[in-house]
PDB file of C-alpha atoms in Angstrom:
ATOM      1  CA  SER X   1      67.693 -28.798  -1.496  1.00 58.00           C
ATOM      2  CA  PRO X   2      64.060 -28.664  -2.733  1.00 55.00           C
ATOM      3  CA  THR X   3      63.862 -32.481  -2.791  1.00 68.00           C
ATOM      4  CA  ALA X   4      64.573 -32.592   0.952  1.00 88.00           C
ATOM      5  CA  ILE X   5      60.812 -32.353   1.642  1.00 96.00           C
ATOM      6  CA  ALA X   6      58.263 -34.505  -0.188  1.00 96.00           C
ATOM      7  CA  ILE X   7      54.522 -33.826   0.137  1.00 97.00           C
ATOM      8  CA  THR X   8      52.821 -37.212   0.434  1.00 98.00           C
ATOM      9  CA  GLU X   9      49.241 -35.937   0.794  1.00 98.00           C
ATOM     10  CA  GLN X  10      48.027 -32.708  -0.780  1.00 98.00           C
ATOM     11  CA  PRO X  11      44.959 -30.874   0.621  1.00 98.00           C
ATOM     12  CA  VAL X  12      41.849 -31.104  -1.590  1.00 98.00           C
ATOM     13  CA  SER X  13      39.305 -28.449  -2.604  1.00 98.00           C
ATOM     14  CA  VAL X  14      35.796 -28.719  -1.170  1.00 98.00           C
ATOM     15  CA  SER X  15      32.398 -27.132  -1.887  1.00 97.00           C
ATOM     16  CA  VAL X  16      30.273 -26.910   1.272  1.00 95.00           C
ATOM     17  CA  PRO X  17      27.343 -25.086   2.902  1.00 92.00           C
ATOM     18  CA  VAL X  18      27.989 -22.155   5.225  1.00 90.00           C
ATOM     19  CA  GLY X  19      28.592 -23.328   8.810  1.00 90.00           C
ATOM     20  CA  TYR X  20      29.905 -26.746   7.730  1.00 91.00           C
ATOM     21  CA  SER X  21      32.901 -27.985   9.789  1.00 93.00           C
ATOM     22  CA  PHE X  22      35.739 -30.101   8.363  1.00 95.00           C
ATOM     23  CA  SER X  23      39.549 -30.210   8.172  1.00 97.00           C
ATOM     24  CA  LEU X  24      42.031 -29.626   5.362  1.00 98.00           C
ATOM     25  CA  ARG X  25      44.849 -32.215   5.508  1.00 98.00           C
ATOM     26  CA  CYS X  26      48.460 -32.022   4.425  1.00 98.00           C
ATOM     27  CA  ARG X  27      51.208 -34.623   4.945  1.00 98.00           C
ATOM     28  CA  ALA X  28      54.923 -34.491   4.115  1.00 98.00           C
ATOM     29  CA  GLU X  29      58.142 -36.402   4.713  1.00 96.00           C
ATOM     30  CA  GLY X  30      61.626 -34.985   5.260  1.00 95.00           C
ATOM     31  CA  ARG X  31      65.064 -35.680   6.741  1.00 91.00           C
ATOM     32  CA  THR X  32      64.434 -33.627   9.874  1.00 92.00           C
ATOM     33  CA  LEU X  33      61.463 -32.603  11.980  1.00 95.00           C
ATOM     34  CA  LEU X  34      58.950 -30.723   9.802  1.00 97.00           C
ATOM     35  CA  GLN X  35      57.024 -27.582  10.669  1.00 97.00           C
ATOM     36  CA  TYR X  36      53.641 -26.694   9.109  1.00 98.00           C
ATOM     37  CA  GLN X  37      52.071 -23.267   8.594  1.00 98.00           C
ATOM     38  CA  TRP X  38      48.735 -22.640   6.847  1.00 98.00           C
ATOM     39  CA  PHE X  39      47.890 -19.530   4.802  1.00 98.00           C
ATOM     40  CA  CYS X  40      44.585 -18.283   3.381  1.00 98.00           C
ATOM     41  CA  GLN X  41      43.734 -15.895   0.570  1.00 96.00           C
ATOM     42  CA  HIS X  42      40.493 -13.956   0.199  1.00 91.00           C
ATOM     43  CA  GLN X  43      39.970 -11.321  -2.537  1.00 89.00           C
ATOM     44  CA  SER X  44      43.703 -11.423  -3.456  1.00 87.00           C
ATOM     45  CA  VAL X  45      44.898 -10.735   0.131  1.00 93.00           C
ATOM     46  CA  CYS X  46      47.077 -13.578   1.399  1.00 95.00           C
ATOM     47  CA  ARG X  47      47.735 -13.929   5.135  1.00 96.00           C
ATOM     48  CA  GLN X  48      49.252 -16.379   7.568  1.00 97.00           C
ATOM     49  CA  ILE X  49      46.640 -18.045   9.802  1.00 97.00           C
ATOM     50  CA  PRO X  50      47.696 -17.516  13.446  1.00 97.00           C
ATOM     51  CA  GLY X  51      48.215 -20.768  15.330  1.00 97.00           C
ATOM     52  CA  ALA X  52      47.589 -22.934  12.232  1.00 98.00           C
ATOM     53  CA  THR X  53      50.764 -24.973  12.646  1.00 98.00           C
ATOM     54  CA  LYS X  54      49.475 -28.553  12.532  1.00 98.00           C
ATOM     55  CA  GLN X  55      49.104 -31.021   9.657  1.00 98.00           C
ATOM     56  CA  ASP X  56      45.306 -30.641   9.793  1.00 98.00           C
ATOM     57  CA  LEU X  57      43.565 -27.258   9.559  1.00 98.00           C
ATOM     58  CA  PRO X  58      40.080 -27.283  11.160  1.00 98.00           C
ATOM     59  CA  ILE X  59      37.640 -24.948   9.344  1.00 97.00           C
ATOM     60  CA  THR X  60      34.046 -23.883   9.905  1.00 95.00           C
ATOM     61  CA  ALA X  61      32.998 -22.606   6.472  1.00 94.00           C
ATOM     62  CA  GLN X  62      32.091 -18.899   6.422  1.00 94.00           C
ATOM     63  CA  GLN X  63      33.230 -17.511   3.074  1.00 95.00           C
ATOM     64  CA  THR X  64      34.902 -18.796  -0.088  1.00 96.00           C
ATOM     65  CA  GLN X  65      38.695 -18.725   0.341  1.00 97.00           C
ATOM     66  CA  LEU X  66      41.895 -20.299  -0.968  1.00 98.00           C
ATOM     67  CA  TYR X  67      44.340 -22.145   1.302  1.00 98.00           C
ATOM     68  CA  THR X  68      47.893 -23.424   1.104  1.00 98.00           C
ATOM     69  CA  CYS X  69      50.274 -25.011   3.614  1.00 98.00           C
ATOM     70  CA  ARG X  70      53.999 -24.227   3.913  1.00 98.00           C
ATOM     71  CA  ILE X  71      56.205 -27.032   5.188  1.00 98.00           C
ATOM     72  CA  ASN X  72      59.773 -26.375   6.263  1.00 97.00           C
ATOM     73  CA  ASP X  73      62.549 -28.410   7.868  1.00 95.00           C
ATOM     74  CA  LEU X  74      65.320 -27.395  10.236  1.00 93.00           C
ATOM     75  CA  TYR X  75      67.727 -26.764   7.306  1.00 92.00           C
ATOM     76  CA  ARG X  76      65.537 -23.900   6.048  1.00 90.00           C
ATOM     77  CA  ASN X  77      64.183 -25.904   3.151  1.00 94.00           C
ATOM     78  CA  ALA X  78      60.531 -25.019   2.474  1.00 96.00           C
ATOM     79  CA  VAL X  79      57.816 -26.201   0.097  1.00 96.00           C
ATOM     80  CA  PHE X  80      54.225 -25.101  -0.403  1.00 97.00           C
ATOM     81  CA  SER X  81      51.280 -27.422  -0.944  1.00 98.00           C
ATOM     82  CA  ASP X  82      48.814 -26.955  -3.819  1.00 98.00           C
ATOM     83  CA  TRP X  83      46.434 -24.030  -3.398  1.00 98.00           C
ATOM     84  CA  VAL X  84      42.966 -25.398  -2.682  1.00 98.00           C
ATOM     85  CA  LYS X  85      39.591 -23.689  -2.792  1.00 98.00           C
ATOM     86  CA  VAL X  86      37.014 -23.888  -0.024  1.00 98.00           C
ATOM     87  CA  GLU X  87      33.852 -22.808  -1.814  1.00 97.00           C
ATOM     88  CA  VAL X  88      31.023 -21.803   0.526  1.00 95.00           C
ATOM     89  CA  HIS X  89      27.336 -21.856  -0.484  1.00 92.00           C
ATOM     90  CA  GLN X  90      24.751 -19.817   1.417  1.00 86.00           C
ATOM     91  CA  CYS X  91      22.123 -22.552   1.280  1.00 72.00           C
ATOM     92  CA  VAL X  92      21.628 -23.334   4.956  1.00 55.00           C
ATOM     93  CA  ALA X  93      18.059 -21.995   4.762  1.00 49.00           C
ATOM     94  CA  ARG X  94      17.130 -24.855   2.437  1.00 58.00           C
ATOM     95  CA  GLY X  95      18.251 -27.374   5.030  1.00 60.00           C
ATOM     96  CA  LEU X  96      21.177 -28.653   2.959  1.00 63.00           C
ATOM     97  CA  PRO X  97      22.853 -30.908   3.528  1.00 66.00           C
ATOM     98  CA  PRO X  98      21.313 -33.330   6.031  1.00 70.00           C
ATOM     99  CA  ARG X  99      23.481 -34.415   8.968  1.00 74.00           C
ATOM    100  CA  LEU X 100      24.029 -37.723   7.166  1.00 80.00           C
ATOM    101  CA  TRP X 101      25.715 -36.003   4.201  1.00 87.00           C
ATOM    102  CA  ARG X 102      28.912 -37.832   3.292  1.00 89.00           C
ATOM    103  CA  GLY X 103      30.184 -35.319   0.729  1.00 93.00           C
ATOM    104  CA  GLU X 104      28.487 -36.735  -2.382  1.00 95.00           C
ATOM    105  CA  PRO X 105      27.552 -34.074  -4.988  1.00 95.00           C
ATOM    106  CA  VAL X 106      24.418 -32.031  -4.206  1.00 94.00           C
ATOM    107  CA  ILE X 107      23.189 -29.665  -6.955  1.00 94.00           C
ATOM    108  CA  VAL X 108      22.573 -26.184  -5.534  1.00 93.00           C
ATOM    109  CA  LEU X 109      22.147 -24.262  -8.813  1.00 94.00           C
ATOM    110  CA  ASN X 110      20.454 -25.592 -11.944  1.00 96.00           C
ATOM    111  CA  PRO X 111      20.881 -24.067 -15.426  1.00 97.00           C
ATOM    112  CA  THR X 112      17.902 -22.170 -16.863  1.00 97.00           C
ATOM    113  CA  GLU X 113      16.257 -22.281 -20.295  1.00 97.00           C
ATOM    114  CA  GLN X 114      17.789 -19.792 -22.759  1.00 95.00           C
ATOM    115  CA  ARG X 115      16.648 -18.044 -25.955  1.00 96.00           C
ATOM    116  CA  VAL X 116      19.596 -16.423 -27.680  1.00 96.00           C
ATOM    117  CA  GLU X 117      19.996 -14.554 -30.957  1.00 96.00           C
ATOM    118  CA  VAL X 118      22.556 -15.944 -33.432  1.00 96.00           C
ATOM    119  CA  GLY X 119      25.998 -14.419 -32.777  1.00 96.00           C
ATOM    120  CA  LYS X 120      25.167 -13.366 -29.221  1.00 96.00           C
ATOM    121  CA  PRO X 121      26.775 -15.004 -26.126  1.00 97.00           C
ATOM    122  CA  LEU X 122      25.251 -18.103 -24.542  1.00 97.00           C
ATOM    123  CA  GLN X 123      25.888 -18.724 -20.839  1.00 97.00           C
ATOM    124  CA  LEU X 124      24.655 -21.688 -18.823  1.00 98.00           C
ATOM    125  CA  GLN X 125      25.701 -22.272 -15.239  1.00 97.00           C
ATOM    126  CA  CYS X 126      25.268 -24.762 -12.450  1.00 96.00           C
ATOM    127  CA  ALA X 127      26.849 -25.422  -9.054  1.00 96.00           C
ATOM    128  CA  ALA X 128      27.151 -28.387  -6.734  1.00 96.00           C
ATOM    129  CA  MET X 129      28.472 -28.978  -3.248  1.00 95.00           C
ATOM    130  CA  GLY X 130      30.789 -31.893  -2.565  1.00 96.00           C
ATOM    131  CA  VAL X 131      33.721 -33.110  -0.480  1.00 96.00           C
ATOM    132  CA  PRO X 132      36.009 -33.283  -2.402  1.00 97.00           C
ATOM    133  CA  ALA X 133      34.757 -30.476  -4.700  1.00 98.00           C
ATOM    134  CA  PRO X 134      32.941 -31.998  -7.689  1.00 98.00           C
ATOM    135  CA  THR X 135      34.211 -31.963 -11.245  1.00 98.00           C
ATOM    136  CA  TYR X 136      31.759 -30.927 -13.988  1.00 98.00           C
ATOM    137  CA  GLN X 137      30.894 -32.269 -17.431  1.00 98.00           C
ATOM    138  CA  TRP X 138      28.305 -30.731 -19.770  1.00 98.00           C
ATOM    139  CA  TYR X 139      26.217 -32.611 -22.336  1.00 98.00           C
ATOM    140  CA  ARG X 140      24.086 -31.448 -25.302  1.00 98.00           C
ATOM    141  CA  ASN X 141      21.374 -33.787 -26.611  1.00 98.00           C
ATOM    142  CA  GLY X 142      22.998 -36.598 -24.622  1.00 96.00           C
ATOM    143  CA  LYS X 143      26.412 -36.102 -26.264  1.00 97.00           C
ATOM    144  CA  LEU X 144      29.440 -35.234 -24.128  1.00 97.00           C
ATOM    145  CA  LEU X 145      30.868 -31.729 -24.841  1.00 97.00           C
ATOM    146  CA  GLU X 146      34.617 -32.399 -24.695  1.00 95.00           C
ATOM    147  CA  GLN X 147      35.736 -28.866 -23.701  1.00 95.00           C
ATOM    148  CA  GLU X 148      32.924 -27.997 -21.269  1.00 97.00           C
ATOM    149  CA  LYS X 149      34.236 -29.062 -17.859  1.00 98.00           C
ATOM    150  CA  LYS X 150      33.450 -26.031 -15.699  1.00 97.00           C
ATOM    151  CA  LYS X 151      30.449 -24.803 -13.713  1.00 96.00           C
ATOM    152  CA  LYS X 152      29.873 -22.184 -16.420  1.00 98.00           C
ATOM    153  CA  LEU X 153      29.364 -23.095 -20.038  1.00 98.00           C
ATOM    154  CA  TRP X 154      30.191 -20.008 -22.081  1.00 97.00           C
ATOM    155  CA  ILE X 155      29.871 -19.682 -25.873  1.00 96.00           C
ATOM    156  CA  THR X 156      30.845 -16.187 -27.064  1.00 97.00           C
ATOM    157  CA  HIS X 157      29.049 -16.350 -30.449  1.00 96.00           C
ATOM    158  CA  ALA X 158      26.108 -18.747 -30.454  1.00 97.00           C
ATOM    159  CA  LYS X 159      25.316 -20.668 -33.658  1.00 96.00           C
ATOM    160  CA  VAL X 160      22.046 -22.362 -34.657  1.00 96.00           C
ATOM    161  CA  SER X 161      23.858 -25.692 -34.141  1.00 96.00           C
ATOM    162  CA  ASP X 162      24.317 -24.803 -30.444  1.00 97.00           C
ATOM    163  CA  SER X 163      20.548 -25.260 -29.954  1.00 97.00           C
ATOM    164  CA  GLY X 164      19.461 -28.329 -28.010  1.00 97.00           C
ATOM    165  CA  THR X 165      18.891 -29.798 -24.563  1.00 98.00           C
ATOM    166  CA  TYR X 166      21.728 -29.208 -22.108  1.00 98.00           C
ATOM    167  CA  LEU X 167      22.538 -30.739 -18.750  1.00 98.00           C
ATOM    168  CA  CYS X 168      25.597 -31.107 -16.533  1.00 98.00           C
ATOM    169  CA  CYS X 169      26.944 -33.938 -14.403  1.00 98.00           C
ATOM    170  CA  ALA X 170      28.732 -33.100 -11.126  1.00 98.00           C
ATOM    171  CA  SER X 171      30.833 -35.970  -9.783  1.00 98.00           C
ATOM    172  CA  ASN X 172      33.383 -36.803  -7.103  1.00 97.00           C
ATOM    173  CA  SER X 173      34.710 -39.961  -5.412  1.00 97.00           C
ATOM    174  CA  HIS X 174      31.330 -40.465  -3.631  1.00 96.00           C
ATOM    175  CA  GLY X 175      29.163 -40.474  -6.755  1.00 96.00           C
ATOM    176  CA  GLU X 176      27.532 -38.219  -9.315  1.00 96.00           C
ATOM    177  CA  HIS X 177      24.507 -35.940  -9.551  1.00 96.00           C
ATOM    178  CA  TRP X 178      22.826 -34.500 -12.666  1.00 97.00           C
ATOM    179  CA  THR X 179      21.315 -31.052 -13.079  1.00 97.00           C
ATOM    180  CA  ASN X 180      17.895 -30.517 -14.644  1.00 96.00           C
ATOM    181  CA  ALA X 181      17.869 -30.706 -18.443  1.00 97.00           C
ATOM    182  CA  VAL X 182      17.139 -27.324 -20.095  1.00 97.00           C
ATOM    183  CA  ASP X 183      16.260 -26.313 -23.649  1.00 97.00           C
ATOM    184  CA  VAL X 184      18.392 -23.743 -25.464  1.00 97.00           C
ATOM    185  CA  HIS X 185      16.977 -22.024 -28.560  1.00 97.00           C
ATOM    186  CA  ILE X 186      19.359 -20.161 -30.885  1.00 95.00           C
ATOM    187  CA  GLY X 187      17.800 -18.296 -33.807  1.00 91.00           C
ATOM    188  CA  GLU X 188      17.308 -15.047 -35.674  1.00 78.00           C
ATOM    189  CA  ILE X 189      15.241 -12.551 -33.691  1.00 66.00           C
ATOM    190  CA  LEU X 190      13.834 -10.150 -36.313  1.00 58.00           C
ATOM    191  CA  PRO X 191      11.657  -7.067 -35.845  1.00 58.00           C
ATOM    192  CA  PRO X 192       8.093  -7.702 -37.100  1.00 59.00           C
ATOM    193  CA  PRO X 193       8.006  -6.839 -40.842  1.00 63.00           C
ATOM    194  CA  GLU X 194       5.643  -4.102 -42.039  1.00 61.00           C
ATOM    195  CA  HIS X 195       3.268  -6.583 -43.655  1.00 57.00           C
ATOM    196  CA  LEU X 196       2.707  -8.202 -40.229  1.00 62.00           C
ATOM    197  CA  GLN X 197       1.816  -4.814 -38.731  1.00 64.00           C
ATOM    198  CA  LEU X 198      -0.579  -4.334 -41.675  1.00 58.00           C
ATOM    199  CA  CYS X 199      -2.132  -7.774 -41.023  1.00 54.00           C
ATOM    200  CA  HIS X 200      -2.662  -6.696 -37.415  1.00 61.00           C
ATOM    201  CA  LEU X 201      -4.442  -3.547 -38.639  1.00 60.00           C
ATOM    202  CA  VAL X 202      -6.613  -5.562 -41.062  1.00 50.00           C
ATOM    203  CA  PHE X 203      -7.460  -7.932 -38.196  1.00 57.00           C
ATOM    204  CA  LEU X 204      -8.605  -4.962 -36.094  1.00 56.00           C
ATOM    205  CA  LEU X 205     -10.676  -3.665 -39.052  1.00 57.00           C
ATOM    206  CA  ALA X 206     -12.298  -7.058 -39.428  1.00 55.00           C
ATOM    207  CA  THR X 207     -13.174  -7.338 -35.762  1.00 58.00           C
ATOM    208  CA  GLY X 208     -14.190  -3.781 -34.830  1.00 68.00           C
ATOM    209  CA  LYS X 209     -14.538  -0.174 -35.967  1.00 73.00           C
ATOM    210  CA  ILE X 210     -11.200   1.585 -36.290  1.00 78.00           C
ATOM    211  CA  ALA X 211     -10.456   5.187 -37.219  1.00 75.00           C
ATOM    212  CA  LEU X 212      -7.042   6.337 -38.454  1.00 71.00           C
ATOM    213  CA  LEU X 213      -6.592  10.111 -37.998  1.00 62.00           C
ATOM    214  CA  VAL X 214      -3.600  11.867 -39.565  1.00 70.00           C
ATOM    215  CA  GLY X 215      -2.953  15.511 -38.744  1.00 68.00           C
ATOM    216  CA  ASN X 216      -0.251  17.383 -40.665  1.00 69.00           C
ATOM    217  CA  ASN X 217       1.384  20.340 -38.930  1.00 65.00           C
ATOM    218  CA  HIS X 218       4.619  20.892 -40.798  1.00 66.00           C
ATOM    219  CA  TYR X 219       4.862  21.702 -44.511  1.00 63.00           C
ATOM    220  CA  GLN X 220       8.034  22.305 -46.472  1.00 63.00           C
ATOM    221  CA  HIS X 221       6.835  25.496 -48.229  1.00 62.00           C
ATOM    222  CA  HIS X 222       4.138  26.720 -45.889  1.00 61.00           C
ATOM    223  CA  PRO X 223       4.078  28.168 -42.327  1.00 61.00           C
ATOM    224  CA  ASN X 224       3.288  25.656 -39.565  1.00 61.00           C
ATOM    225  CA  LEU X 225      -0.390  25.040 -38.842  1.00 58.00           C
ATOM    226  CA  MET X 226      -1.762  24.806 -35.312  1.00 55.00           C
ATOM    227  CA  ALA X 227      -5.311  23.619 -36.029  1.00 62.00           C
ATOM    228  CA  PRO X 228      -4.504  19.944 -36.881  1.00 61.00           C
ATOM    229  CA  VAL X 229      -3.442  19.196 -33.276  1.00 60.00           C
ATOM    230  CA  THR X 230      -6.742  20.411 -31.802  1.00 60.00           C
ATOM    231  CA  ASP X 231      -8.780  19.008 -34.734  1.00 65.00           C
ATOM    232  CA  VAL X 232      -7.304  15.510 -34.312  1.00 59.00           C
ATOM    233  CA  PHE X 233      -7.864  15.678 -30.534  1.00 61.00           C
ATOM    234  CA  GLU X 234     -11.526  16.737 -30.877  1.00 64.00           C
ATOM    235  CA  LEU X 235     -12.243  14.302 -33.704  1.00 64.00           C
ATOM    236  CA  SER X 236     -10.711  11.384 -31.780  1.00 65.00           C
ATOM    237  CA  LEU X 237     -12.909  12.153 -28.736  1.00 67.00           C
ATOM    238  CA  LEU X 238     -15.989  12.239 -30.964  1.00 64.00           C
ATOM    239  CA  LEU X 239     -15.113   8.996 -32.782  1.00 61.00           C
ATOM    240  CA  GLU X 240     -14.366   7.198 -29.483  1.00 67.00           C
ATOM    241  CA  GLN X 241     -17.861   8.160 -28.277  1.00 69.00           C
ATOM    242  CA  LEU X 242     -19.213   6.530 -31.460  1.00 74.00           C
ATOM    243  CA  GLY X 243     -17.433   3.264 -30.573  1.00 73.00           C
ATOM    244  CA  PHE X 244     -14.382   3.537 -32.826  1.00 74.00           C
ATOM    245  CA  GLN X 245     -10.906   2.437 -31.844  1.00 75.00           C
ATOM    246  CA  VAL X 246      -8.852   5.524 -32.751  1.00 70.00           C
ATOM    247  CA  VAL X 247      -5.259   5.656 -33.994  1.00 73.00           C
ATOM    248  CA  SER X 248      -4.012   9.282 -34.112  1.00 65.00           C
ATOM    249  CA  LEU X 249      -0.865  10.279 -35.981  1.00 65.00           C
ATOM    250  CA  LEU X 250       0.711  13.723 -36.286  1.00 65.00           C
ATOM    251  CA  ASP X 251       3.030  14.607 -39.185  1.00 65.00           C
TER     252      ASP X 251
END
């Protein structure tokens, strides 16, 4: 029967730097001798780990993978432990963590400042190492965001009210660590209106000599002219020699 085996200690997910060594633990009780077998899954391929038949599975972290342990008794009853994630960060170059690291959260990715147009998606992300793997909680303007409990904060259609200062807290049984606080600006991003372009032109007129050359080639009721192209080119060269800033337009 399924109740013949009871798991008394489930393995726990961890988030560690590449090369870090540790063990996943699983404990169970049953009516007969119990046998353990560990499995891993990487990119949706699940395989039995050869020789991994003890309660503890020693691992030297190389790549992010999922693990589970199957426990069976001599009556052919079998149960599987929870799937756990061993998340591996390639941050050895930064000297993390020190040898004295006890598994407390260490932030390895901070969110970045965002400017987003209204209605467009907003994405903030962070990451932390920890043993056990940290849990996450996002805040905006110091207020806890009830639903935002993942590394990624994702809002599909940003509103003006989503503007503010965001930060995330990563915590586990050893303590907590906060990311940097970042500003998020949500607003209308409009093309510059024509009057602003005109102001820019007036500013140029006020500060220097400007020449606006318009050459018309195409007419609705007249054959195409060729001269305007060469005329505008020659005139612009001449005016530039006289110290004008030249804006040339055709048609």
